PDB file of C-alpha atoms in Angstrom:
ATOM      1  CA  MET A   6       0.000   0.000   0.000  1.00  0.00           C
ATOM      2  CA  LYS A   7       2.813   2.446   0.819  1.00  0.00           C
ATOM      3  CA  GLU A   8       4.295   1.913  -2.666  1.00  0.00           C
ATOM      4  CA  VAL A   9       0.918   2.750  -4.254  1.00  0.00           C
ATOM      5  CA  ILE A  10       0.473   5.873  -2.100  1.00  0.00           C
ATOM      6  CA  LEU A  11       3.900   7.136  -3.104  1.00  0.00           C
ATOM      7  CA  ALA A  12       3.156   6.425  -6.775  1.00  0.00           C
ATOM      8  CA  VAL A  13      -0.047   8.497  -6.654  1.00  0.00           C
ATOM      9  CA  GLN A  14       1.795  11.258  -4.808  1.00  0.00           C
ATOM     10  CA  ARG A  15       4.445  11.328  -7.544  1.00  0.00           C
ATOM     11  CA  MET A  16       1.694  11.747 -10.136  1.00  0.00           C
ATOM     12  CA  GLN A  17       0.138  14.594  -8.136  1.00  0.00           C
ATOM     13  CA  ASP A  18       3.539  16.255  -7.807  1.00  0.00           C
ATOM     14  CA  TYR A  19       4.135  15.887 -11.544  1.00  0.00           C
ATOM     15  CA  ILE A  20       0.782  17.470 -12.372  1.00  0.00           C
ATOM     16  CA  GLU A  21       1.479  20.414 -10.053  1.00  0.00           C
ATOM     17  CA  ALA A  22       4.928  20.977 -11.568  1.00  0.00           C
ATOM     18  CA  HIS A  23       3.763  20.699 -15.205  1.00  0.00           C
ATOM     19  CA  LEU A  24       0.239  22.112 -15.009  1.00  0.00           C
ATOM     20  CA  ALA A  25       0.954  24.730 -17.686  1.00  0.00           C
ATOM     21  CA  GLU A  26       2.176  22.049 -20.095  1.00  0.00           C
ATOM     22  CA  GLU A  27       0.508  19.175 -21.917  1.00  0.00           C
ATOM     23  CA  ILE A  28       0.269  16.212 -19.533  1.00  0.00           C
ATOM     24  CA  THR A  29      -0.344  12.747 -20.939  1.00  0.00           C
ATOM     25  CA  LEU A  30      -1.130   9.461 -19.258  1.00  0.00           C
ATOM     26  CA  ALA A  31       2.272   8.270 -20.459  1.00  0.00           C
ATOM     27  CA  ASP A  32       3.899  11.125 -18.512  1.00  0.00           C
ATOM     28  CA  LEU A  33       2.021  10.135 -15.358  1.00  0.00           C
ATOM     29  CA  SER A  34       2.850   6.483 -15.930  1.00  0.00           C
ATOM     30  CA  ARG A  35       6.553   7.313 -15.984  1.00  0.00           C
ATOM     31  CA  ALA A  36       6.195   9.366 -12.799  1.00  0.00           C
ATOM     32  CA  ALA A  37       4.293   6.574 -11.062  1.00  0.00           C
ATOM     33  CA  LEU A  38       6.641   3.825 -12.303  1.00  0.00           C
ATOM     34  CA  PHE A  39       3.598   1.739 -13.193  1.00  0.00           C
ATOM     35  CA  SER A  40       1.805   0.883 -16.426  1.00  0.00           C
ATOM     36  CA  PRO A  41      -0.572   3.544 -17.794  1.00  0.00           C
ATOM     37  CA  TRP A  42      -3.596   1.366 -17.052  1.00  0.00           C
ATOM     38  CA  TYR A  43      -2.581   0.704 -13.440  1.00  0.00           C
ATOM     39  CA  ALA A  44      -1.428   4.295 -12.870  1.00  0.00           C
ATOM     40  CA  ARG A  45      -4.827   5.603 -13.962  1.00  0.00           C
ATOM     41  CA  ARG A  46      -6.628   3.055 -11.772  1.00  0.00           C
ATOM     42  CA  ILE A  47      -4.755   3.839  -8.545  1.00  0.00           C
ATOM     43  CA  PHE A  48      -4.976   7.582  -9.210  1.00  0.00           C
ATOM     44  CA  ARG A  49      -8.775   7.389  -9.400  1.00  0.00           C
ATOM     45  CA  GLU A  50      -8.964   5.129  -6.333  1.00  0.00           C
ATOM     46  CA  HIS A  51      -6.969   7.517  -4.149  1.00  0.00           C
ATOM     47  CA  THR A  52      -8.053  10.947  -5.432  1.00  0.00           C
ATOM     48  CA  GLY A  53     -11.662  10.243  -6.389  1.00  0.00           C
ATOM     49  CA  CYS A  54     -11.318  11.343 -10.005  1.00  0.00           C
ATOM     50  CA  SER A  55      -9.483  10.400 -13.169  1.00  0.00           C
ATOM     51  CA  PRO A  56      -6.192  12.124 -14.025  1.00  0.00           C
ATOM     52  CA  ALA A  57      -7.895  14.042 -16.855  1.00  0.00           C
ATOM     53  CA  ASP A  58     -10.677  15.340 -14.580  1.00  0.00           C
ATOM     54  CA  TYR A  59      -8.168  16.189 -11.857  1.00  0.00           C
ATOM     55  CA  ILE A  60      -6.044  18.222 -14.283  1.00  0.00           C
ATOM     56  CA  ARG A  61      -9.060  19.943 -15.840  1.00  0.00           C
ATOM     57  CA  ARG A  62     -10.559  20.955 -12.484  1.00  0.00           C
ATOM     58  CA  LEU A  63      -7.227  22.160 -11.128  1.00  0.00           C
ATOM     59  CA  ARG A  64      -6.574  24.263 -14.239  1.00  0.00           C
ATOM     60  CA  LEU A  65     -10.053  25.794 -14.088  1.00  0.00           C
ATOM     61  CA  SER A  66      -9.574  26.730 -10.440  1.00  0.00           C
ATOM     62  CA  LYS A  67      -6.173  28.269 -11.131  1.00  0.00           C
ATOM     63  CA  SER A  68      -7.710  30.235 -13.998  1.00  0.00           C
ATOM     64  CA  ALA A  69     -10.475  31.539 -11.725  1.00  0.00           C
ATOM     65  CA  LEU A  70      -7.879  32.980  -9.349  1.00  0.00           C
ATOM     66  CA  ARG A  71      -6.094  34.597 -12.281  1.00  0.00           C
ATOM     67  CA  LEU A  72      -9.347  36.127 -13.525  1.00  0.00           C
ATOM     68  CA  ARG A  73      -9.883  37.495 -10.014  1.00  0.00           C
ATOM     69  CA  ASP A  74      -6.383  38.823  -9.368  1.00  0.00           C
ATOM     70  CA  GLU A  75      -4.716  39.455 -12.729  1.00  0.00           C
ATOM     71  CA  ARG A  76      -7.633  40.581 -14.893  1.00  0.00           C
ATOM     72  CA  ILE A  77      -6.404  38.435 -17.773  1.00  0.00           C
ATOM     73  CA  ARG A  78      -8.424  38.088 -20.974  1.00  0.00           C
ATOM     74  CA  ILE A  79     -10.854  35.194 -21.245  1.00  0.00           C
ATOM     75  CA  ILE A  80      -9.109  33.968 -24.387  1.00  0.00           C
ATOM     76  CA  ASP A  81      -5.778  33.830 -22.547  1.00  0.00           C
ATOM     77  CA  ALA A  82      -7.348  31.971 -19.633  1.00  0.00           C
ATOM     78  CA  ALA A  83      -8.855  29.465 -22.063  1.00  0.00           C
ATOM     79  CA  TYR A  84      -5.627  28.715 -23.932  1.00  0.00           C
ATOM     80  CA  ASP A  85      -3.561  28.615 -20.725  1.00  0.00           C
ATOM     81  CA  CYS A  86      -5.977  25.927 -19.490  1.00  0.00           C
ATOM     82  CA  GLY A  87      -5.377  23.864 -22.602  1.00  0.00           C
ATOM     83  CA  PHE A  88      -8.749  24.520 -24.247  1.00  0.00           C
ATOM     84  CA  GLU A  89      -8.806  24.866 -28.027  1.00  0.00           C
ATOM     85  CA  SER A  90     -11.626  27.422 -27.970  1.00  0.00           C
ATOM     86  CA  VAL A  91     -13.083  30.086 -25.745  1.00  0.00           C
ATOM     87  CA  ASP A  92     -16.506  28.441 -26.044  1.00  0.00           C
ATOM     88  CA  GLY A  93     -15.157  25.158 -24.688  1.00  0.00           C
ATOM     89  CA  TYR A  94     -13.525  26.966 -21.764  1.00  0.00           C
ATOM     90  CA  GLN A  95     -16.682  28.942 -20.977  1.00  0.00           C
ATOM     91  CA  ARG A  96     -18.831  25.799 -20.977  1.00  0.00           C
ATOM     92  CA  ALA A  97     -16.365  23.978 -18.720  1.00  0.00           C
ATOM     93  CA  PHE A  98     -16.127  26.971 -16.353  1.00  0.00           C
ATOM     94  CA  LEU A  99     -19.923  27.187 -16.172  1.00  0.00           C
ATOM     95  CA  ARG A 100     -20.249  23.464 -15.418  1.00  0.00           C
ATOM     96  CA  GLU A 101     -17.559  23.613 -12.739  1.00  0.00           C
ATOM     97  CA  PHE A 102     -18.576  26.819 -10.957  1.00  0.00           C
ATOM     98  CA  GLY A 103     -22.102  27.661 -12.080  1.00  0.00           C
ATOM     99  CA  CYS A 104     -21.218  31.050 -13.568  1.00  0.00           C
ATOM    100  CA  ASN A 105     -19.767  32.493 -16.774  1.00  0.00           C
ATOM    101  CA  PRO A 106     -16.036  33.374 -16.616  1.00  0.00           C
ATOM    102  CA  LYS A 107     -16.603  36.811 -18.147  1.00  0.00           C
ATOM    103  CA  GLU A 108     -19.247  37.642 -15.553  1.00  0.00           C
ATOM    104  CA  TYR A 109     -16.992  36.281 -12.811  1.00  0.00           C
ATOM    105  CA  ALA A 110     -14.041  38.387 -13.971  1.00  0.00           C
ATOM    106  CA  MET A 111     -16.215  41.518 -13.821  1.00  0.00           C
ATOM    107  CA  ARG A 112     -17.626  40.708 -10.392  1.00  0.00           C
ATOM    108  CA  PRO A 113     -15.868  37.871  -8.532  1.00  0.00           C
ATOM    109  CA  VAL A 114     -18.117  35.890  -6.214  1.00  0.00           C
ATOM    110  CA  PRO A 115     -17.209  32.999  -3.887  1.00  0.00           C
ATOM    111  CA  LEU A 116     -16.646  29.776  -5.819  1.00  0.00           C
ATOM    112  CA  THR A 117     -16.000  26.205  -4.727  1.00  0.00           C
ATOM    113  CA  LEU A 118     -12.490  25.880  -6.093  1.00  0.00           C
ATOM    114  CA  PHE A 119     -10.965  22.441  -6.604  1.00  0.00           C
ATOM    115  CA  THR A 120      -8.671  21.876  -3.631  1.00  0.00           C
ATOM    116  CA  THR A 121      -6.013  19.194  -3.951  1.00  0.00           C
ATOM    117  CA  TYR A 122      -4.451  17.305  -1.070  1.00  0.00           C
ATOM    118  CA  GLY A 123      -1.424  15.074  -1.415  1.00  0.00           C
ATOM    119  CA  VAL A 124      -2.421  11.480  -0.749  1.00  0.00           C
ATOM    120  CA  LYS A 125       0.545  11.203   1.613  1.00  0.00           C
ATOM    121  CA  PHE A 126      -1.072  13.958   3.663  1.00  0.00           C
ATOM    122  CA  TRP A 127      -4.234  11.904   4.177  1.00  0.00           C
ATOM    123  CA  GLU A 128      -2.289   8.709   4.805  1.00  0.00           C
ATOM    124  CA  TYR A 129      -0.242  10.181   7.612  1.00  0.00           C
ATOM    125  CA  LEU A 130      -3.032  12.354   8.987  1.00  0.00           C
ATOM    126  CA  HIS A 131      -5.007   9.196   9.777  1.00  0.00           C
ATOM    127  CA  LYS A 132      -2.204   7.731  11.863  1.00  0.00           C
ATOM    128  CA  GLU A 133      -3.284   7.280  15.464  1.00  0.00           C
ATOM    129  CA  ARG A 134      -0.209   8.900  17.000  1.00  0.00           C
ATOM    130  CA  CYS A 135       2.978  10.645  15.966  1.00  0.00           C
ATOM    131  CA  GLU A 136       6.466   9.809  17.143  1.00  0.00           C
ATOM    132  CA  MET A 137       8.758  12.728  17.883  1.00  0.00           C
ATOM    133  CA  SER A 138      12.306  12.197  16.596  1.00  0.00           C
ATOM    134  CA  GLY A 139      15.030  14.695  17.343  1.00  0.00           C
ATOM    135  CA  ILE A 140      14.988  18.353  18.359  1.00  0.00           C
ATOM    136  CA  LYS A 141      12.881  20.672  16.243  1.00  0.00           C
ATOM    137  CA  ASN A 142      13.552  24.394  15.911  1.00  0.00           C
ATOM    138  CA  VAL A 143      10.599  26.761  16.188  1.00  0.00           C
ATOM    139  CA  PHE A 144      10.891  30.394  15.099  1.00  0.00           C
ATOM    140  CA  ILE A 145       8.850  32.918  17.151  1.00  0.00           C
ATOM    141  CA  GLN A 146       8.018  36.520  16.304  1.00  0.00           C
ATOM    142  CA  VAL A 147       5.439  39.180  17.159  1.00  0.00           C
ATOM    143  CA  VAL A 148       2.999  40.096  14.371  1.00  0.00           C
ATOM    144  CA  GLU A 149       0.248  42.698  14.361  1.00  0.00           C
ATOM    145  CA  LYS A 150      -3.176  42.011  12.924  1.00  0.00           C
ATOM    146  CA  PRO A 151      -5.527  44.901  12.075  1.00  0.00           C
ATOM    147  CA  GLU A 152      -9.218  45.137  12.871  1.00  0.00           C
ATOM    148  CA  ARG A 153     -10.888  42.836  10.374  1.00  0.00           C
ATOM    149  CA  GLN A 154     -13.853  40.680   9.528  1.00  0.00           C
ATOM    150  CA  VAL A 155     -13.698  36.907   9.198  1.00  0.00           C
ATOM    151  CA  ILE A 156     -16.038  35.012   6.878  1.00  0.00           C
ATOM    152  CA  LEU A 157     -16.263  31.539   8.376  1.00  0.00           C
ATOM    153  CA  LYS A 158     -18.077  28.240   8.304  1.00  0.00           C
ATOM    154  CA  ARG A 159     -19.051  26.820  11.698  1.00  0.00           C
ATOM    155  CA  GLY A 160     -19.138  23.145  12.576  1.00  0.00           C
ATOM    156  CA  VAL A 161     -21.078  21.509  15.403  1.00  0.00           C
ATOM    157  CA  LYS A 162     -18.655  20.014  17.932  1.00  0.00           C
ATOM    158  CA  ALA A 163     -15.336  19.882  16.091  1.00  0.00           C
ATOM    159  CA  GLU A 164     -12.153  20.776  17.953  1.00  0.00           C
ATOM    160  CA  GLU A 165      -9.718  19.823  15.176  1.00  0.00           C
ATOM    161  CA  TYR A 166      -9.424  19.396  11.418  1.00  0.00           C
ATOM    162  CA  MET A 167     -10.614  15.825  10.937  1.00  0.00           C
ATOM    163  CA  GLY A 168     -13.697  16.284  13.093  1.00  0.00           C
ATOM    164  CA  TYR A 169     -14.494  19.500  11.242  1.00  0.00           C
ATOM    165  CA  CYS A 170     -14.266  17.802   7.827  1.00  0.00           C
ATOM    166  CA  GLU A 171     -16.617  15.071   9.026  1.00  0.00           C
ATOM    167  CA  GLU A 172     -19.161  17.709  10.098  1.00  0.00           C
ATOM    168  CA  VAL A 173     -19.040  20.201   7.222  1.00  0.00           C
ATOM    169  CA  GLY A 174     -17.142  18.419   4.432  1.00  0.00           C
ATOM    170  CA  CYS A 175     -13.850  19.245   2.764  1.00  0.00           C
ATOM    171  CA  ASP A 176     -15.114  21.770   0.184  1.00  0.00           C
ATOM    172  CA  VAL A 177     -15.087  24.747   2.564  1.00  0.00           C
ATOM    173  CA  TRP A 178     -11.411  25.476   1.925  1.00  0.00           C
ATOM    174  CA  GLY A 179     -12.005  25.773  -1.813  1.00  0.00           C
ATOM    175  CA  VAL A 180     -14.777  28.327  -1.252  1.00  0.00           C
ATOM    176  CA  LEU A 181     -12.603  30.334   1.137  1.00  0.00           C
ATOM    177  CA  THR A 182      -9.669  30.306  -1.277  1.00  0.00           C
ATOM    178  CA  SER A 183     -11.850  32.002  -3.886  1.00  0.00           C
ATOM    179  CA  ILE A 184     -12.385  35.000  -1.549  1.00  0.00           C
ATOM    180  CA  LYS A 185      -9.530  37.499  -1.658  1.00  0.00           C
ATOM    181  CA  SER A 186      -8.129  37.786   1.865  1.00  0.00           C
ATOM    182  CA  LEU A 187      -5.959  40.190   3.809  1.00  0.00           C
ATOM    183  CA  CYS A 188      -3.166  37.676   4.320  1.00  0.00           C
ATOM    184  CA  GLY A 189      -3.460  35.979   0.938  1.00  0.00           C
ATOM    185  CA  GLU A 190      -4.876  32.671   2.151  1.00  0.00           C
ATOM    186  CA  PRO A 191      -7.652  31.171   4.282  1.00  0.00           C
ATOM    187  CA  VAL A 192      -7.039  30.318   7.936  1.00  0.00           C
ATOM    188  CA  CYS A 193      -8.320  27.939  10.583  1.00  0.00           C
ATOM    189  CA  LEU A 194      -9.322  29.331  13.973  1.00  0.00           C
ATOM    190  CA  TRP A 195     -10.136  28.066  17.445  1.00  0.00           C
ATOM    191  CA  LEU A 196     -12.958  30.259  18.761  1.00  0.00           C
ATOM    192  CA  ARG A 197     -14.119  31.006  22.284  1.00  0.00           C
ATOM    193  CA  PRO A 198     -17.187  33.007  23.385  1.00  0.00           C
ATOM    194  CA  PRO A 199     -18.378  35.480  22.248  1.00  0.00           C
ATOM    195  CA  TYR A 200     -17.039  34.436  18.827  1.00  0.00           C
ATOM    196  CA  GLN A 201     -18.040  30.799  19.370  1.00  0.00           C
ATOM    197  CA  THR A 202     -21.812  30.678  19.476  1.00  0.00           C
ATOM    198  CA  PRO A 203     -23.795  28.092  21.513  1.00  0.00           C
ATOM    199  CA  GLY A 204     -24.099  24.722  19.810  1.00  0.00           C
ATOM    200  CA  THR A 205     -21.252  25.326  17.342  1.00  0.00           C
ATOM    201  CA  SER A 206     -17.686  24.083  17.065  1.00  0.00           C
ATOM    202  CA  SER A 207     -14.639  25.779  18.532  1.00  0.00           C
ATOM    203  CA  TYR A 208     -12.638  24.860  15.397  1.00  0.00           C
ATOM    204  CA  VAL A 209     -13.661  26.667  12.184  1.00  0.00           C
ATOM    205  CA  GLN A 210     -12.250  27.590   8.803  1.00  0.00           C
ATOM    206  CA  GLY A 211     -12.476  31.154   7.518  1.00  0.00           C
ATOM    207  CA  VAL A 212     -10.934  33.974   5.554  1.00  0.00           C
ATOM    208  CA  GLU A 213      -9.824  37.330   7.001  1.00  0.00           C
ATOM    209  CA  VAL A 214     -11.078  40.306   4.983  1.00  0.00           C
ATOM    210  CA  ALA A 215     -10.949  44.077   5.432  1.00  0.00           C
ATOM    211  CA  GLN A 216     -13.059  45.664   8.175  1.00  0.00           C
ATOM    212  CA  ASP A 217     -15.136  47.462   5.521  1.00  0.00           C
ATOM    213  CA  TYR A 218     -15.675  44.357   3.359  1.00  0.00           C
ATOM    214  CA  ASP A 219     -19.178  44.431   1.860  1.00  0.00           C
ATOM    215  CA  GLY A 220     -18.853  41.713  -0.768  1.00  0.00           C
ATOM    216  CA  PRO A 221     -20.948  38.546  -1.046  1.00  0.00           C
ATOM    217  CA  VAL A 222     -20.953  35.976   1.758  1.00  0.00           C
ATOM    218  CA  PRO A 223     -21.498  32.326   0.749  1.00  0.00           C
ATOM    219  CA  GLU A 224     -24.719  30.727   1.904  1.00  0.00           C
ATOM    220  CA  GLY A 225     -24.329  28.999   5.259  1.00  0.00           C
ATOM    221  CA  PHE A 226     -21.310  31.092   6.273  1.00  0.00           C
ATOM    222  CA  ASP A 227     -21.162  33.599   9.148  1.00  0.00           C
ATOM    223  CA  VAL A 228     -19.234  36.851   9.560  1.00  0.00           C
ATOM    224  CA  ILE A 229     -17.516  37.966  12.758  1.00  0.00           C
ATOM    225  CA  ARG A 230     -15.519  41.102  13.462  1.00  0.00           C
ATOM    226  CA  LEU A 231     -12.180  40.811  15.249  1.00  0.00           C
ATOM    227  CA  PRO A 232     -10.308  43.713  16.881  1.00  0.00           C
ATOM    228  CA  ALA A 233      -6.740  44.704  16.134  1.00  0.00           C
ATOM    229  CA  ALA A 234      -4.459  42.437  18.156  1.00  0.00           C
ATOM    230  CA  SER A 235      -0.864  41.361  18.673  1.00  0.00           C
ATOM    231  CA  TYR A 236       0.028  37.730  18.027  1.00  0.00           C
ATOM    232  CA  LEU A 237       3.013  35.513  18.603  1.00  0.00           C
ATOM    233  CA  MET A 238       3.648  33.516  15.446  1.00  0.00           C
ATOM    234  CA  PHE A 239       5.196  30.078  15.974  1.00  0.00           C
ATOM    235  CA  GLN A 240       6.746  28.645  12.804  1.00  0.00           C
ATOM    236  CA  GLY A 241       8.368  25.229  12.652  1.00  0.00           C
ATOM    237  CA  GLU A 242      10.985  23.858  10.297  1.00  0.00           C
ATOM    238  CA  PRO A 243      10.077  22.818   6.743  1.00  0.00           C
ATOM    239  CA  PHE A 244       8.814  19.233   6.752  1.00  0.00           C
ATOM    240  CA  ALA A 245       8.039  16.328   4.451  1.00  0.00           C
ATOM    241  CA  GLU A 246       4.450  15.141   4.047  1.00  0.00           C
ATOM    242  CA  GLU A 247       5.176  12.012   6.070  1.00  0.00           C
ATOM    243  CA  ASP A 248       6.345  14.182   8.992  1.00  0.00           C
ATOM    244  CA  PHE A 249       3.095  16.183   9.061  1.00  0.00           C
ATOM    245  CA  CYS A 250       1.964  15.073  12.528  1.00  0.00           C
ATOM    246  CA  GLU A 251       5.410  15.548  14.004  1.00  0.00           C
ATOM    247  CA  ALA A 252       5.648  19.084  12.593  1.00  0.00           C
ATOM    248  CA  ILE A 253       2.342  20.094  14.213  1.00  0.00           C
ATOM    249  CA  GLN A 254       3.260  18.469  17.495  1.00  0.00           C
ATOM    250  CA  ALA A 255       6.632  20.234  17.651  1.00  0.00           C
ATOM    251  CA  VAL A 256       5.057  23.686  17.189  1.00  0.00           C
ATOM    252  CA  GLN A 257       2.176  23.091  19.595  1.00  0.00           C
ATOM    253  CA  GLU A 258       4.485  21.769  22.297  1.00  0.00           C
ATOM    254  CA  ALA A 259       6.781  24.773  21.858  1.00  0.00           C
ATOM    255  CA  MET A 260       3.768  27.087  22.150  1.00  0.00           C
ATOM    256  CA  ASP A 261       2.574  25.335  25.312  1.00  0.00           C
ATOM    257  CA  ARG A 262       6.006  25.674  26.932  1.00  0.00           C
ATOM    258  CA  TYR A 263       6.660  29.265  25.922  1.00  0.00           C
ATOM    259  CA  ASP A 264       6.357  32.064  28.495  1.00  0.00           C
ATOM    260  CA  PRO A 265       5.425  35.335  26.723  1.00  0.00           C
ATOM    261  CA  GLY A 266       6.392  37.208  29.884  1.00  0.00           C
ATOM    262  CA  LEU A 267      10.009  36.822  28.763  1.00  0.00           C
ATOM    263  CA  ILE A 268       9.375  39.500  26.134  1.00  0.00           C
ATOM    264  CA  GLY A 269       6.865  41.603  28.089  1.00  0.00           C
ATOM    265  CA  TYR A 270       3.596  39.972  26.996  1.00  0.00           C
ATOM    266  CA  ARG A 271       0.856  37.776  28.426  1.00  0.00           C
ATOM    267  CA  TRP A 272      -1.520  35.422  26.643  1.00  0.00           C
ATOM    268  CA  ASP A 273      -4.746  36.944  25.293  1.00  0.00           C
ATOM    269  CA  ASP A 274      -7.171  34.028  25.058  1.00  0.00           C
ATOM    270  CA  GLU A 275     -10.145  36.237  24.195  1.00  0.00           C
ATOM    271  CA  ASN A 276      -8.900  36.418  20.597  1.00  0.00           C
ATOM    272  CA  PRO A 277      -8.936  33.245  18.475  1.00  0.00           C
ATOM    273  CA  ARG A 278      -5.868  31.073  18.027  1.00  0.00           C
ATOM    274  CA  ILE A 279      -5.044  30.869  14.303  1.00  0.00           C
ATOM    275  CA  GLN A 280      -3.651  28.057  12.157  1.00  0.00           C
ATOM    276  CA  LEU A 281      -2.302  28.507   8.630  1.00  0.00           C
ATOM    277  CA  GLU A 282      -2.519  25.789   6.011  1.00  0.00           C
ATOM    278  CA  PRO A 283       0.258  23.270   6.699  1.00  0.00           C
ATOM    279  CA  ARG A 284       2.762  23.593   3.861  1.00  0.00           C
ATOM    280  CA  GLY A 285       5.921  21.567   4.133  1.00  0.00           C
ATOM    281  CA  GLY A 286       8.049  24.114   2.304  1.00  0.00           C
ATOM    282  CA  ARG A 287       7.485  26.838   4.893  1.00  0.00           C
ATOM    283  CA  GLY A 288       6.891  24.790   8.047  1.00  0.00           C
ATOM    284  CA  TYR A 289       3.822  24.527  10.227  1.00  0.00           C
ATOM    285  CA  ILE A 290       2.500  27.869  11.567  1.00  0.00           C
ATOM    286  CA  GLU A 291       0.175  28.812  14.404  1.00  0.00           C
ATOM    287  CA  LEU A 292      -0.526  32.235  15.921  1.00  0.00           C
ATOM    288  CA  ARG A 293      -1.664  32.923  19.485  1.00  0.00           C
ATOM    289  CA  ALA A 294      -2.836  36.355  20.633  1.00  0.00           C
ATOM    290  CA  VAL A 295      -0.947  38.284  23.321  1.00  0.00           C
ATOM    291  CA  LYS A 296      -1.280  41.555  25.224  1.00  0.00           C
ATOM    292  CA  ARG A 297       1.385  43.789  26.709  1.00  0.00           C
ATOM    293  CA  SER A 298       2.060  42.917  30.338  1.00  0.00           C
ATOM    294  CA  GLU A 299       1.053  45.573  32.822  1.00  0.00           C
ATOM    295  CA  ALA A 300       4.000  47.364  34.397  1.00  0.00           C
TER     296      ALA A 300
END
């Protein structure tokens, strides 16, 4: 099973690295080190879609972000996605997102973008426990967050990622990614009252937007307003997918041990704790609010 997981991961990595190029089943077969027939079969089994559908959906989602941020022409978006005609691109965009790309470019609305997860991520996330091996360095710095709104999706009882996905599904992140945020990406938060409402989860996913944001809010999402606050950002070392659990554990243990009084602060647990998307290349990141210690 491990050999199959790694083969699918190699195909996913190849697609990500060559998304702007023509990608054939033969290319993926060479990356997987299996026959084309078997490579296609295991890819579908572990990602839920065929390689062609996976590539098409990922390209359409990337093009939506470019239409939102770069104001590129529809014809350029179509050809960059590998479509031979604008009509074909527009029909595919409409089927995927329920709106016309030209209309979306003029007035971006929240979309359910196709979010990809490395299969190694899921494999190791489902492990029951993580073994710590060796000393891990954690970088700490003070960051300032402005007054802002957060568009978020609440769960029911979830206190962590897996429980949240079971309650609300895994499509929330794609919707949040389509909303232009202050920090350039969605976040996960642990809420406490008054931000956590009765009968809802402490763990949520959301996107931080400007305090005067008046754009559309997806159906079923809530909006909260957070004050300006200081945070300590804890950032671990870059990690491999298979060390995902260990990377989180190292940062959270460092955060639990740290005394902010050493630099003249105290913990501010009224403001939500914040988690950024775990990306191995930058290390795992969490932020915890602090206040200046009284003299």
